Amino acid sequence: VLLLRLRFPSQVFPLPEPSLAFLAVPTAWICLCPTAPACDNAKGLKAFYDAIKYGPNHLMVFGGVCPSVTSIIAESLQGWNLVQLSFAATTPVLADKKKYPYFFRTVPSDNAVNPAILKLLKHYQWKRVGTLTQDVQRFSEVRNDLTGVLYGEDIEISDTESFSNDPCTSVKKLKGNDVRIILGQFDQNMAAKVFCCAYEENMYGSKYQWIIPGWYEPSWWEQVHTEANSSRCLRKNLLAAMEGYIGVDFEPLSSKQIKTISGKTPQQYESEYNNKRSGVGPSKFHGYAYDGIWVIAKTLQRAMETLHASSRHQRIQDFNYTDHTLGRIILNAMNETNFFGVTGQVVFRNGERMGTIKFTQFQDSREVKVGEYNAVADTLEIINDTIRFQGSEPPKDKTIILEQLRKISLPLYSILSALTILGMIMASAFLFFNIKNRNQKLIKMSSPYMNNLIILGGMLSYASIFLFGLDGSFVSEKTFETLCTVRTWILTVGYTTAFGAMFAKTWRVHAIFKNVKMKKKIIKDQKLLVIVGGMLLIDLCILICWQAVDPLRRTVEKYSMEPDPAGRDISIRPLLEHCENTHMTIWLGIVYAYKGLLMLFGCFLAWETRNVSIPALNDSKYIGMSVYNVGIMCIIGAAVSFLTRDQPNVQFCIVALVIIFCSTITLCLVFVPKLITLRTNPDAATQNRRFQFTQNQKKEDSKTSTSVTSVNQASTSRLEGLQSENHRLRMKITELDKDLEEVTMQLQDTPEKTTYIKQNHYQELNDILNLGNFTESTDGGKAILKNHLDQNPQLQWNTTEPSRTCKDPIEDINSPEHIQRRLSLQLPILHHAYLPSIGGVDASCVSPCVSPTASPRHRHVPPSFRVMVSGL
């Protein structure tokens, strides 16, 4: 009967029960390698050599706790053909079978947790992790093995950080790289510092998951609390950061209530162990030591069975350190170990124990087992309702970036579309009004064709609003790119059509009323259409060059991430569609410059024609108001639209309202006054009480005259005004004629002749005095001077009394010769004295009978003000 006594630095393990009695091995011993309390390599190696030299032959070496001592002894075992079995050495270094071919261990290696971690990551679909490792060989080796395990498993290690003393810098880098799942490898002292740094960086809670070693001492955070306080980390802060972390470690005892190879369940074994340890502190390796004894027993049993079945008739007692054959038999028997022990299924794979890994979670200041991983079956079991995440779901392995296209709100688009439709209905009403009343004097004088173009331009501007509101939520990417060009063309052409027609009308008024050469000027609508067509041609040239050289493309602008409004663990990255090209600024500058010049030209025409007093012709006041409103709104709208380009709803609202306001105010200013006037007093707009148009210009230090010429559309109204003025002047001349007649008769000595002149020659004198009047004919309106001298005077004189014809011509002062002589004297006097009041010569001329070219003193002075009445 073998009595095995296991001695360790501070622990005494109870011996197995006498169930090993069948292993009767005379003169054979199992060497239990003692280890020095301080894990002294020299002392441990000396003890091993002394046992080899001075003791009996040993079949195997059982033990080894300190990694340094164990690794030295394990490396030298091949020379003595000894198999070593350890129950407490977890260092990953010993997993190297090329260096340690005769080394086995019943306890899983530190690297054994890596497959379990991989299974956990896959279970929660965490595909992006980061590592934080303390600069110690043990932890570095685990990290390196974990990298190999995760490689090729579709799991990304986004960041790998290590530290020696201060982990805060590394923790900050992990946060900067958006690492949510942190795999830590550090001891319990550094764990407190790590979680304090995590608290400072706010790397805890529902968005983060820490996975660290689970082999720390129970309530380890209480032991390191003092050190944590020195780093200004309060206990509550440390516990808040630790809440929810997951610890990974091997299972000390199996949780399954199944009878083991010893005939007892793991729970029964644990109860017996606690009763027999006699006040000695528990060790987490006691179950592995117990299963290790059974591994040795089963290995020797299989080795003896192998020897018994062989034809060599060799016994296990014949083993010596130079017997390679028997050493190989024992090694193979060890690799074939497979039974259920108190620590679970005991199986070796390349000398490594395929054990059970447990998962614990820190919940409410205590560690709770939440699952376990069976390395033999490669299965993960999560205990129901035990694992608890601080959020409603497991943390995401990274910040989930949801790219969200910023769309124009459908209600906003509907409201603005409704306003646009109302504007188009209003424009259609104005179009109907203009066409229906095109033969009315008021509408006819305001150029109905140009009015139609103004309405067409307004409706095109309205239509562009529908296109500006269509984005990726309504149309495809290709369609959106097409809309970029179409809406630009429509808005540009609509603007030019409306304001071009308005300015063309004003130019015609300016051209007629500014005609200083006093010539008849007729400007038809066809010429105005050519002017508007020229403006549109410039627009088309710019737009075609723009489209051919640098067309508008759909571009997507990405903005900084925003938190989810619903509170989910995701971040929203807004995307916004734009219509842009390479040289967008240059092309916009060209368009704005052209439109600006057009606006300035319209302002100039409105100012120049501001004094034309025919409301039906002159829209200068309304044009000025339109240009002012459109200019101000466009400047404000462009600025605000540029500042809100990242807010499509605000930008679309501003652009749409600016277009609606500008189009509506322009159409209303042009047509509402006409509508009101036509309904109230249609003749007032076509009448002109004063056809005077003054303009002061300096030229040779004198004032130039301002002429009023005929207007094709206003011929009838102007003719009526001129006839009224002519009638007034005729009446005044008649009064002057009477006065002149009285003065003339006073020059005669025969008063009786006065009555004769008044009766028979009043009409003739009146006709002669009409020399200063301009009358209008019915055929073309030319002024005709009615010269009495061109007519045959005998027709008038033949109507006199017969007695008068028989008198002496010398004595008859009323004879044609005397009358002709008298008129030759009266006409210059009349021209000199009275014609200035109706636009004749200047009254300052003292010698009306002298030719203006006689001398500089008597030269005719140009009148400062003159009215010429002419007909069409």
Short mmCIF file of C-alpha atoms in Angstrom, two decimals, residues 512-691:
data_model
loop_
_atom_site.label_atom_id
_atom_site.label_comp_id
_atom_site.label_asym_id
_atom_site.label_seq_id
_atom_site.Cartn_x
_atom_site.Cartn_y
_atom_site.Cartn_z
CA ILE A 512 -39.38 107.38 -75.93
CA PHE A 513 -39.47 110.02 -73.23
CA LYS A 514 -35.72 110.56 -73.35
CA ASN A 515 -35.72 111.22 -77.08
CA VAL A 516 -33.89 114.58 -77.15
CA LYS A 517 -33.91 114.70 -80.98
CA MET A 518 -37.68 115.26 -80.98
CA LYS A 519 -38.23 112.57 -83.55
CA LYS A 520 -41.14 110.26 -83.80
CA LYS A 521 -40.18 106.94 -82.15
CA ILE A 522 -42.15 103.72 -82.39
CA ILE A 523 -40.92 100.66 -80.40
CA LYS A 524 -43.02 97.59 -80.97
CA ASP A 525 -43.40 94.54 -78.75
CA GLN A 526 -41.37 92.46 -81.18
CA LYS A 527 -38.33 94.51 -80.33
CA LEU A 528 -38.94 94.02 -76.62
CA LEU A 529 -39.23 90.28 -77.17
CA VAL A 530 -35.86 90.38 -78.90
CA ILE A 531 -34.38 92.14 -75.85
CA VAL A 532 -35.81 89.54 -73.47
CA GLY A 533 -34.60 86.80 -75.80
CA GLY A 534 -31.11 88.29 -75.69
CA MET A 535 -31.12 88.21 -71.90
CA LEU A 536 -32.25 84.59 -71.96
CA LEU A 537 -29.58 83.79 -74.52
CA ILE A 538 -26.92 85.05 -72.13
CA ASP A 539 -28.42 82.85 -69.43
CA LEU A 540 -28.42 79.83 -71.72
CA CYS A 541 -24.80 80.41 -72.71
CA ILE A 542 -23.75 80.51 -69.06
CA LEU A 543 -25.81 77.45 -68.14
CA ILE A 544 -24.67 75.41 -71.14
CA CYS A 545 -21.01 76.20 -70.47
CA TRP A 546 -21.56 75.33 -66.82
CA GLN A 547 -23.14 72.00 -67.70
CA ALA A 548 -20.54 71.13 -70.32
CA VAL A 549 -17.40 72.14 -68.45
CA ASP A 550 -18.23 71.50 -64.81
CA PRO A 551 -21.66 69.90 -64.33
CA LEU A 552 -23.40 69.71 -61.00
CA ARG A 553 -22.97 66.41 -59.18
CA ARG A 554 -24.55 64.83 -56.15
CA THR A 555 -22.21 64.99 -53.18
CA VAL A 556 -22.82 63.62 -49.69
CA GLU A 557 -21.43 65.57 -46.77
CA LYS A 558 -20.84 63.74 -43.50
CA TYR A 559 -21.25 65.61 -40.24
CA SER A 560 -20.03 64.87 -36.73
CA MET A 561 -21.78 62.14 -34.81
CA GLU A 562 -24.78 62.93 -32.66
CA PRO A 563 -26.35 60.91 -29.84
CA ASP A 564 -29.46 58.96 -30.58
CA PRO A 565 -32.57 60.98 -29.64
CA ALA A 566 -34.25 57.74 -28.55
CA GLY A 567 -31.47 57.03 -26.04
CA ARG A 568 -30.18 53.92 -27.77
CA ASP A 569 -26.51 52.98 -27.63
CA ILE A 570 -25.86 54.26 -31.11
CA SER A 571 -24.56 57.45 -32.65
CA ILE A 572 -26.16 59.20 -35.56
CA ARG A 573 -23.90 60.43 -38.33
CA PRO A 574 -25.97 62.86 -40.37
CA LEU A 575 -25.55 62.79 -44.12
CA LEU A 576 -26.64 65.63 -46.33
CA GLU A 577 -26.98 65.71 -50.10
CA HIS A 578 -25.64 68.69 -51.98
CA CYS A 579 -25.48 69.78 -55.60
CA GLU A 580 -21.89 70.82 -56.09
CA ASN A 581 -19.09 70.83 -58.60
CA THR A 582 -15.39 71.58 -58.65
CA HIS A 583 -15.58 75.31 -59.32
CA MET A 584 -18.91 76.06 -57.69
CA THR A 585 -17.84 79.49 -56.43
CA ILE A 586 -16.75 80.68 -59.87
CA TRP A 587 -19.97 79.67 -61.60
CA LEU A 588 -22.16 81.14 -58.90
CA GLY A 589 -20.12 84.33 -59.09
CA ILE A 590 -20.77 84.59 -62.82
CA VAL A 591 -24.51 84.03 -62.40
CA TYR A 592 -24.76 86.45 -59.48
CA ALA A 593 -22.78 89.08 -61.35
CA TYR A 594 -25.05 88.86 -64.39
CA LYS A 595 -28.20 88.99 -62.29
CA GLY A 596 -26.79 91.87 -60.29
CA LEU A 597 -26.07 93.88 -63.42
CA LEU A 598 -29.59 93.16 -64.62
CA MET A 599 -30.99 94.46 -61.33
CA LEU A 600 -28.84 97.58 -61.50
CA PHE A 601 -29.99 98.22 -65.06
CA GLY A 602 -33.59 97.92 -63.92
CA CYS A 603 -32.98 100.34 -61.07
CA PHE A 604 -31.44 102.83 -63.49
CA LEU A 605 -34.41 102.66 -65.86
CA ALA A 606 -36.87 103.00 -62.98
CA TRP A 607 -35.07 106.10 -61.73
CA GLU A 608 -34.86 107.70 -65.15
CA THR A 609 -38.56 107.25 -65.87
CA ARG A 610 -39.82 108.14 -62.42
CA ASN A 611 -41.43 111.43 -63.61
CA VAL A 612 -43.45 110.00 -66.51
CA SER A 613 -46.97 110.79 -65.36
CA ILE A 614 -48.93 108.19 -67.31
CA PRO A 615 -49.64 105.39 -64.78
CA ALA A 616 -50.52 102.92 -67.52
CA LEU A 617 -47.08 103.37 -69.04
CA ASN A 618 -44.84 104.00 -66.11
CA ASP A 619 -44.21 101.13 -63.67
CA SER A 620 -41.00 102.64 -62.36
CA LYS A 621 -42.28 102.99 -58.81
CA TYR A 622 -43.39 99.37 -58.68
CA ILE A 623 -40.25 98.19 -60.41
CA GLY A 624 -38.17 100.00 -57.81
CA MET A 625 -40.17 98.39 -55.03
CA SER A 626 -39.82 94.97 -56.65
CA VAL A 627 -36.08 95.33 -57.13
CA TYR A 628 -35.68 96.52 -53.57
CA ASN A 629 -37.67 93.67 -52.06
CA VAL A 630 -36.15 91.02 -54.30
CA GLY A 631 -32.62 92.28 -53.72
CA ILE A 632 -32.96 92.44 -49.94
CA MET A 633 -34.68 89.08 -49.71
CA CYS A 634 -32.15 87.41 -51.99
CA ILE A 635 -29.21 88.73 -49.99
CA ILE A 636 -30.75 87.72 -46.67
CA GLY A 637 -31.93 84.39 -48.04
CA ALA A 638 -28.54 83.52 -49.57
CA ALA A 639 -26.71 84.37 -46.35
CA VAL A 640 -29.09 82.45 -44.08
CA SER A 641 -29.23 79.54 -46.52
CA PHE A 642 -25.45 79.27 -46.49
CA LEU A 643 -25.33 79.35 -42.69
CA THR A 644 -28.00 76.66 -42.40
CA ARG A 645 -26.73 74.34 -45.12
CA ASP A 646 -26.43 71.55 -42.55
CA GLN A 647 -30.14 71.87 -41.70
CA PRO A 648 -32.06 70.93 -44.84
CA ASN A 649 -35.47 71.77 -43.40
CA VAL A 650 -34.45 75.29 -42.43
CA GLN A 651 -32.57 75.81 -45.69
CA PHE A 652 -35.45 74.60 -47.85
CA CYS A 653 -37.93 76.68 -45.86
CA ILE A 654 -35.86 79.83 -46.33
CA VAL A 655 -35.25 79.25 -50.04
CA ALA A 656 -38.90 78.45 -50.71
CA LEU A 657 -40.20 81.43 -48.75
CA VAL A 658 -37.76 83.78 -50.49
CA ILE A 659 -38.88 82.54 -53.93
CA ILE A 660 -42.56 82.70 -52.96
CA PHE A 661 -42.22 86.18 -51.49
CA CYS A 662 -40.20 87.59 -54.40
CA SER A 663 -42.47 86.12 -57.07
CA THR A 664 -45.66 87.08 -55.28
CA ILE A 665 -44.63 90.64 -54.47
CA THR A 666 -43.44 91.19 -58.04
CA LEU A 667 -46.64 89.91 -59.62
CA CYS A 668 -48.81 91.82 -57.18
CA LEU A 669 -46.96 95.10 -57.71
CA VAL A 670 -47.35 94.75 -61.47
CA PHE A 671 -50.97 93.59 -61.72
CA VAL A 672 -52.86 94.58 -58.57
CA PRO A 673 -52.71 98.35 -59.33
CA LYS A 674 -53.96 97.68 -62.86
CA LEU A 675 -56.74 95.47 -61.51
CA ILE A 676 -57.85 98.13 -59.03
CA THR A 677 -57.65 100.94 -61.58
CA LEU A 678 -59.58 99.00 -64.19
CA ARG A 679 -62.34 98.32 -61.71
CA THR A 680 -62.55 101.86 -60.30
CA ASN A 681 -61.47 104.45 -62.92
CA PRO A 682 -60.15 102.92 -66.14
CA ASP A 683 -59.66 106.33 -67.88
CA ALA A 684 -57.64 107.98 -65.14
CA ALA A 685 -54.56 105.87 -65.81
CA THR A 686 -54.53 106.78 -69.49
CA GLN A 687 -54.95 110.54 -69.05
CA ASN A 688 -52.11 112.93 -68.53
CA ARG A 689 -52.78 116.38 -67.25
CA ARG A 690 -49.27 117.57 -67.66
CA PHE A 691 -47.18 116.16 -70.47
#
